[in-house]
Tab-separated table of N, CA and C in Angstrom:
chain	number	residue	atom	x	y	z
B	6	UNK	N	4.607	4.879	12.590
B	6	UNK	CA	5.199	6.046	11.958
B	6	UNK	C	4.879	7.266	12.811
B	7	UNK	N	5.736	8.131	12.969
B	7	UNK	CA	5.498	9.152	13.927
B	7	UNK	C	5.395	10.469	13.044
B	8	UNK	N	5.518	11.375	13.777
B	8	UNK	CA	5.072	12.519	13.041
B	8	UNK	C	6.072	13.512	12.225
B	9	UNK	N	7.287	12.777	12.610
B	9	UNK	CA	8.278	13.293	11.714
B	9	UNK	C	8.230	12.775	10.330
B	10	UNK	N	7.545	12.115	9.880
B	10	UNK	CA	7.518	11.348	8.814
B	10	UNK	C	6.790	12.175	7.205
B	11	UNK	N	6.086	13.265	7.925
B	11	UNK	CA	5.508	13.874	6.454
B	11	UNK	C	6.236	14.398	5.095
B	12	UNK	N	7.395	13.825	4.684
B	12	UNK	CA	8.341	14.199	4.153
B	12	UNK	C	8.490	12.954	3.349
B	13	UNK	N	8.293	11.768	4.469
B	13	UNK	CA	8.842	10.656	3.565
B	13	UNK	C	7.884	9.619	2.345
B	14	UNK	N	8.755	9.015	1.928
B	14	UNK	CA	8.188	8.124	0.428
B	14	UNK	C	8.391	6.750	1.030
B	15	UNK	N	7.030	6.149	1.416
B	15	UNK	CA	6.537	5.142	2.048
B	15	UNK	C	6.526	3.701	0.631
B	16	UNK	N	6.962	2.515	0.950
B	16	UNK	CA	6.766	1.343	0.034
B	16	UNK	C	6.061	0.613	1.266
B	17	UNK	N	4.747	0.142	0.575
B	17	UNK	CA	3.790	-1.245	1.438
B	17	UNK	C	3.750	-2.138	0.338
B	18	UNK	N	4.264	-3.272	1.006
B	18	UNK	CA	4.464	-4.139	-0.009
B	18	UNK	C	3.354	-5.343	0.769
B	19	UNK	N	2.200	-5.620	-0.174
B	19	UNK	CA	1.269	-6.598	-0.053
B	19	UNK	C	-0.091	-5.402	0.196
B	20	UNK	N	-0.747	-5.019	-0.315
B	20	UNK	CA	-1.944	-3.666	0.130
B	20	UNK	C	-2.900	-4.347	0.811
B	21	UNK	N	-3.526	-5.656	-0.003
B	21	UNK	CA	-4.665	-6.204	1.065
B	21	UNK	C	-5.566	-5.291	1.451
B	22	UNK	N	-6.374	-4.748	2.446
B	22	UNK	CA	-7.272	-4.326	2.706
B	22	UNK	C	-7.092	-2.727	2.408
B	23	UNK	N	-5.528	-2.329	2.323
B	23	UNK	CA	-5.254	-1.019	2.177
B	23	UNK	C	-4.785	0.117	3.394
B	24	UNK	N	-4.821	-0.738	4.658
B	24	UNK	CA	-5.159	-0.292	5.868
B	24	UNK	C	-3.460	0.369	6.293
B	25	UNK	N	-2.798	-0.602	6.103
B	25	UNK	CA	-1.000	0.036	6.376
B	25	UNK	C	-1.222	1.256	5.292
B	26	UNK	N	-1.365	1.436	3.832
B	26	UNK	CA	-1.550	1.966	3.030
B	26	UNK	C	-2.071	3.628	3.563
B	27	UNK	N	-3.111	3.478	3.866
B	27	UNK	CA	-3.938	4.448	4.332
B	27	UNK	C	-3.278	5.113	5.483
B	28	UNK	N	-2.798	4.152	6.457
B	28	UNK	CA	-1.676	5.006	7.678
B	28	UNK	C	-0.798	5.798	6.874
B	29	UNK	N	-0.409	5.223	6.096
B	29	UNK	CA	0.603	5.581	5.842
B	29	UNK	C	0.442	7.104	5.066
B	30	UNK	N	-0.410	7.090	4.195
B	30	UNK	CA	-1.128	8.045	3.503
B	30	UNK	C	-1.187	8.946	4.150
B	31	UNK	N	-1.397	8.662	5.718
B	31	UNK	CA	-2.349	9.901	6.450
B	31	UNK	C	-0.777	10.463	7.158
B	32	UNK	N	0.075	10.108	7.041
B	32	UNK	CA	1.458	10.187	7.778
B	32	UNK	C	2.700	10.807	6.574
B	33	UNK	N	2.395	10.367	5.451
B	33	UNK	CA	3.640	10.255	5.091
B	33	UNK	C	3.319	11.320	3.230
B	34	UNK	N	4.374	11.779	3.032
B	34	UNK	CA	4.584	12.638	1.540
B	34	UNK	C	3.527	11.768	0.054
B	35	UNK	N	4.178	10.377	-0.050
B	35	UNK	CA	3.924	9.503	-1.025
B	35	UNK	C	3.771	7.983	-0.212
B	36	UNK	N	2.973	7.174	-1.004
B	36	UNK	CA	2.994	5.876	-0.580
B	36	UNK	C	2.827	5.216	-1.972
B	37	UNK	N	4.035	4.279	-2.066
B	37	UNK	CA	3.770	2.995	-3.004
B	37	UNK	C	2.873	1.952	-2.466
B	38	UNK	N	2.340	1.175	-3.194
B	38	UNK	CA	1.825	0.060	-2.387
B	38	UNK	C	1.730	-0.540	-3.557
B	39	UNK	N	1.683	-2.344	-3.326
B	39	UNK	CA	2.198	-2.799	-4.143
B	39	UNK	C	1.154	-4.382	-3.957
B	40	UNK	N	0.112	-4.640	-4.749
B	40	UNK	CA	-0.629	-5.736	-4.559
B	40	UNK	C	-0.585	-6.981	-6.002
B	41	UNK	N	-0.972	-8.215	-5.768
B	41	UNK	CA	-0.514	-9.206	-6.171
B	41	UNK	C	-1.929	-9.816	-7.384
B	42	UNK	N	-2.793	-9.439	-6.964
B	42	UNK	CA	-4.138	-10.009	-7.033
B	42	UNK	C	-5.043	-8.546	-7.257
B	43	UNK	N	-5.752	-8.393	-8.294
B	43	UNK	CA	-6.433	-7.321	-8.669
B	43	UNK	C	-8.062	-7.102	-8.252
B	44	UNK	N	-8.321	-8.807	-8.113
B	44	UNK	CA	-9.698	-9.004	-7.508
B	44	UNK	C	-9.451	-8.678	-5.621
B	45	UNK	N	-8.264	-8.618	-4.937
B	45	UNK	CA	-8.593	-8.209	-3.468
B	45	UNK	C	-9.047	-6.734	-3.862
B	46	UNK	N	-8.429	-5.533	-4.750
B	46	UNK	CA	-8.860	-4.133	-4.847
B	46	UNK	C	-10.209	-4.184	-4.796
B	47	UNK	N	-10.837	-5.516	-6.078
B	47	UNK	CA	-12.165	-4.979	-6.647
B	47	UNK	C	-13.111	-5.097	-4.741
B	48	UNK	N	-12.778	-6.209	-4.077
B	48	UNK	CA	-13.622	-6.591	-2.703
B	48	UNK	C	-13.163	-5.318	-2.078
B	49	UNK	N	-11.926	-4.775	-2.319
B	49	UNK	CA	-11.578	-3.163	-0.939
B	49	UNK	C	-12.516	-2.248	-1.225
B	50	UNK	N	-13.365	-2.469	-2.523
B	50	UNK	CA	-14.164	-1.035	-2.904
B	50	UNK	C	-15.577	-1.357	-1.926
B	51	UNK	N	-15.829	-2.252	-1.727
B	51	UNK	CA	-16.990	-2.316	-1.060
B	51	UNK	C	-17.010	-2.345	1.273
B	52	UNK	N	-15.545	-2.113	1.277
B	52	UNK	CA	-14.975	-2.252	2.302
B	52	UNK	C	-15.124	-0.094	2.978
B	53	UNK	N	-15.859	-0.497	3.832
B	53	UNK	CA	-16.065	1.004	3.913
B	53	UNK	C	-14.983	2.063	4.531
B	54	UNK	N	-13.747	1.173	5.046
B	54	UNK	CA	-12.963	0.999	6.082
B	54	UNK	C	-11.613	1.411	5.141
B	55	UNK	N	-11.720	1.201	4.005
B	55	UNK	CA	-10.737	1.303	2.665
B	55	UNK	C	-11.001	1.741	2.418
B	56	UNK	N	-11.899	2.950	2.138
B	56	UNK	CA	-12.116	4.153	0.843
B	56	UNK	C	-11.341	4.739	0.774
B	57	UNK	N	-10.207	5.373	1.830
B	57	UNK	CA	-8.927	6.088	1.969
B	57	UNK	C	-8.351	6.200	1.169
B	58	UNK	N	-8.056	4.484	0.826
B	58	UNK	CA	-6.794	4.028	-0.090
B	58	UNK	C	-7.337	4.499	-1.499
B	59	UNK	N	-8.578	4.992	-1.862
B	59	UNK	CA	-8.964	5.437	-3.453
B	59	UNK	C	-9.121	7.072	-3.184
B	60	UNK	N	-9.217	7.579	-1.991
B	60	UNK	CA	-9.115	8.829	-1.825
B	60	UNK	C	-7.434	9.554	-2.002
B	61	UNK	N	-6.774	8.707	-1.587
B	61	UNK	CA	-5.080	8.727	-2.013
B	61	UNK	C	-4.647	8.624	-3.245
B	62	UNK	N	-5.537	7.665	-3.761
B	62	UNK	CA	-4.596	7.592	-5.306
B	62	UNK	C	-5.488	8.253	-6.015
B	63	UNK	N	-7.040	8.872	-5.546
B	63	UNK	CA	-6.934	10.081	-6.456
B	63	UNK	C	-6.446	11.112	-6.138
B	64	UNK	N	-6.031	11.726	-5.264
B	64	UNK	CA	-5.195	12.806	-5.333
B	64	UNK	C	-3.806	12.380	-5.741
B	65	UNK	N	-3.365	11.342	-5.929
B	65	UNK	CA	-1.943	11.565	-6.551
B	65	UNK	C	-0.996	11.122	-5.189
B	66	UNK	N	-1.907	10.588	-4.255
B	66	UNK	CA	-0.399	10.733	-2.572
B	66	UNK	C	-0.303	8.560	-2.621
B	67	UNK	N	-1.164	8.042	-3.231
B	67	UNK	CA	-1.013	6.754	-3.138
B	67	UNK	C	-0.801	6.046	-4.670
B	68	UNK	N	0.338	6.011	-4.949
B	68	UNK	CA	0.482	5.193	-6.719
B	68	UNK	C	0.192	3.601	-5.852
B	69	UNK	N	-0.894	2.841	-6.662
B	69	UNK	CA	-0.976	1.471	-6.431
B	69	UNK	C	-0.533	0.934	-7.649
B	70	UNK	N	0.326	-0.350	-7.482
B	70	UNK	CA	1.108	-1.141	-8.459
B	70	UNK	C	0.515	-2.498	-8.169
B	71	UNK	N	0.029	-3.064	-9.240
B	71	UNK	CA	-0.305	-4.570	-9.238
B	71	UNK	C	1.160	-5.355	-10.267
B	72	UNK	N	0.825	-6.420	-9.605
B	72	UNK	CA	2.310	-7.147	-9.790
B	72	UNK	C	2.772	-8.350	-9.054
B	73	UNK	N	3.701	-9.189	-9.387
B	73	UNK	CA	3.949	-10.091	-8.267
B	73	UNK	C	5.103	-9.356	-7.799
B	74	UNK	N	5.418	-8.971	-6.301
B	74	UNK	CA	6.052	-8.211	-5.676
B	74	UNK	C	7.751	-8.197	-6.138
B	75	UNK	N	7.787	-9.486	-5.921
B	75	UNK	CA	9.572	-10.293	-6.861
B	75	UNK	C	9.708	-9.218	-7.683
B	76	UNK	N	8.826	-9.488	-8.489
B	76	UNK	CA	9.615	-8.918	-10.269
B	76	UNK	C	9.310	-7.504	-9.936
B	77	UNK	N	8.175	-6.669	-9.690
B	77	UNK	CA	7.745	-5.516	-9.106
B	77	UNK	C	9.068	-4.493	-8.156
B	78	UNK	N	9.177	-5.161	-7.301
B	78	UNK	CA	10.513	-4.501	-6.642
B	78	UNK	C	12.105	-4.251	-7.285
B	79	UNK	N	11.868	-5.307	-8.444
B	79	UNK	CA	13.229	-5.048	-9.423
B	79	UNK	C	13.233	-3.795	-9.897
B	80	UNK	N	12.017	-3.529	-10.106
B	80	UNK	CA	11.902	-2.057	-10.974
B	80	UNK	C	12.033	-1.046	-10.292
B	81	UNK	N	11.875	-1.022	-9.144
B	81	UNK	CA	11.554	0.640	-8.377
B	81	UNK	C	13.057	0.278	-7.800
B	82	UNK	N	13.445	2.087	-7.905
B	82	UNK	CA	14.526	2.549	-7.268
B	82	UNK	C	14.202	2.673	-5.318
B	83	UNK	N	14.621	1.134	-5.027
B	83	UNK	CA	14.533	1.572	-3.480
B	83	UNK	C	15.236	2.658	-2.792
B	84	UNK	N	16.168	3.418	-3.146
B	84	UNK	CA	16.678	4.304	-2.197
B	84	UNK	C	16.071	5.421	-2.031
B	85	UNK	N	14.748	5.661	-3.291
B	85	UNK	CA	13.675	6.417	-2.684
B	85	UNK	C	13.063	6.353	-1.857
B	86	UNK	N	12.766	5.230	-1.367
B	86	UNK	CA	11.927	5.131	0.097
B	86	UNK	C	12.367	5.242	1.325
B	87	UNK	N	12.016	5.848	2.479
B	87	UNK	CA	11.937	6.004	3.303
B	87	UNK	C	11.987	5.172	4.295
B	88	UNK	N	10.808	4.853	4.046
B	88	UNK	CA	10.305	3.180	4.794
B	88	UNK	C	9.873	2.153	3.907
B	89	UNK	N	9.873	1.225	4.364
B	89	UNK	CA	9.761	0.100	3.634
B	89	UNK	C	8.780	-0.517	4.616
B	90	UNK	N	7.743	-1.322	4.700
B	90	UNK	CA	6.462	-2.090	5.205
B	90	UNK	C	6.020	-2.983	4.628
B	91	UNK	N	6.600	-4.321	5.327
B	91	UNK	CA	5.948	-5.497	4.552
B	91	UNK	C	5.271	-6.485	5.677
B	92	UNK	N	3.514	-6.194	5.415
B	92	UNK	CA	2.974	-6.919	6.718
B	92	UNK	C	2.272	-8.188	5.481
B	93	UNK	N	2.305	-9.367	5.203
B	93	UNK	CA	1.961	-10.139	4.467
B	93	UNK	C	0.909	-10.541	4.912
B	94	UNK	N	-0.406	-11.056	3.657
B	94	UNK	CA	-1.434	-11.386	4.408
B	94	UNK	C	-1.554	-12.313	5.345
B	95	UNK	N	-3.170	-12.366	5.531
B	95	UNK	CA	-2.918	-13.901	6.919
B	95	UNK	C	-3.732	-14.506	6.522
B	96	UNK	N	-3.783	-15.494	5.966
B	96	UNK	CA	-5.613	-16.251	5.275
B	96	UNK	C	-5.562	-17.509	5.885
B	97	UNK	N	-6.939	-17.874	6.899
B	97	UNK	CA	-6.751	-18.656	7.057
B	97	UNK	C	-7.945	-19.871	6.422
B	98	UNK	N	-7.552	-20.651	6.418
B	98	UNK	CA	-8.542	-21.818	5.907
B	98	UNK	C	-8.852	-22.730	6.965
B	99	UNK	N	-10.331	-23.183	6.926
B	99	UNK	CA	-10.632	-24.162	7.674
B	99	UNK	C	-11.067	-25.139	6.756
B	100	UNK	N	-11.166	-26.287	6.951
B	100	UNK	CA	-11.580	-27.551	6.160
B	100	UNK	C	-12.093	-29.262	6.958
């Protein structure tokens, strides 16, 4: 996102660590973000690297939506956004 962007209404779809979130925050008017799983937030609070993302949504510049993204995106009027950002997690398992 470049610097023309402070105007716009950002959607991150998958928050995860919060990190697109937080760019985005630091770049952009508003950011949606949109997570699946309520226990990844509770692990971002101890993530020192994420505090951003709770420094945003208390001021009001980051609304976080929990949800499964499907049904979640039915609801919001996309032609508000600007950008749209969907980096999906990466988990890997060994066994």
């Amino acid at each position: 996102m470049g610097e023309d962007t402070k105007n716009n209404n950002v959607l991150d779809i998958c928050t995860g660590l919060g990190y697109t979130a937080i760019e985005a925050y630091r770049k952009a008017a508003q950011v949606t973000t949109i997570e699946l799983d309520p226990n990844v937030i509770e692990i971002v609070k101890w993530n020192p690297y994420s505090q951003d993302l709770f420094n945003g949504i208390a001021e009001g510049e980051i609304q976080l939506i929990f949800g499964d993204v499907a049904k979640v995106i039915k609801t919001l009027e996309l032609d508000s956004f600007d950008i749209i950002i969907h980096e999906p997690p990466r988990l890997s398992f060994t066994g």
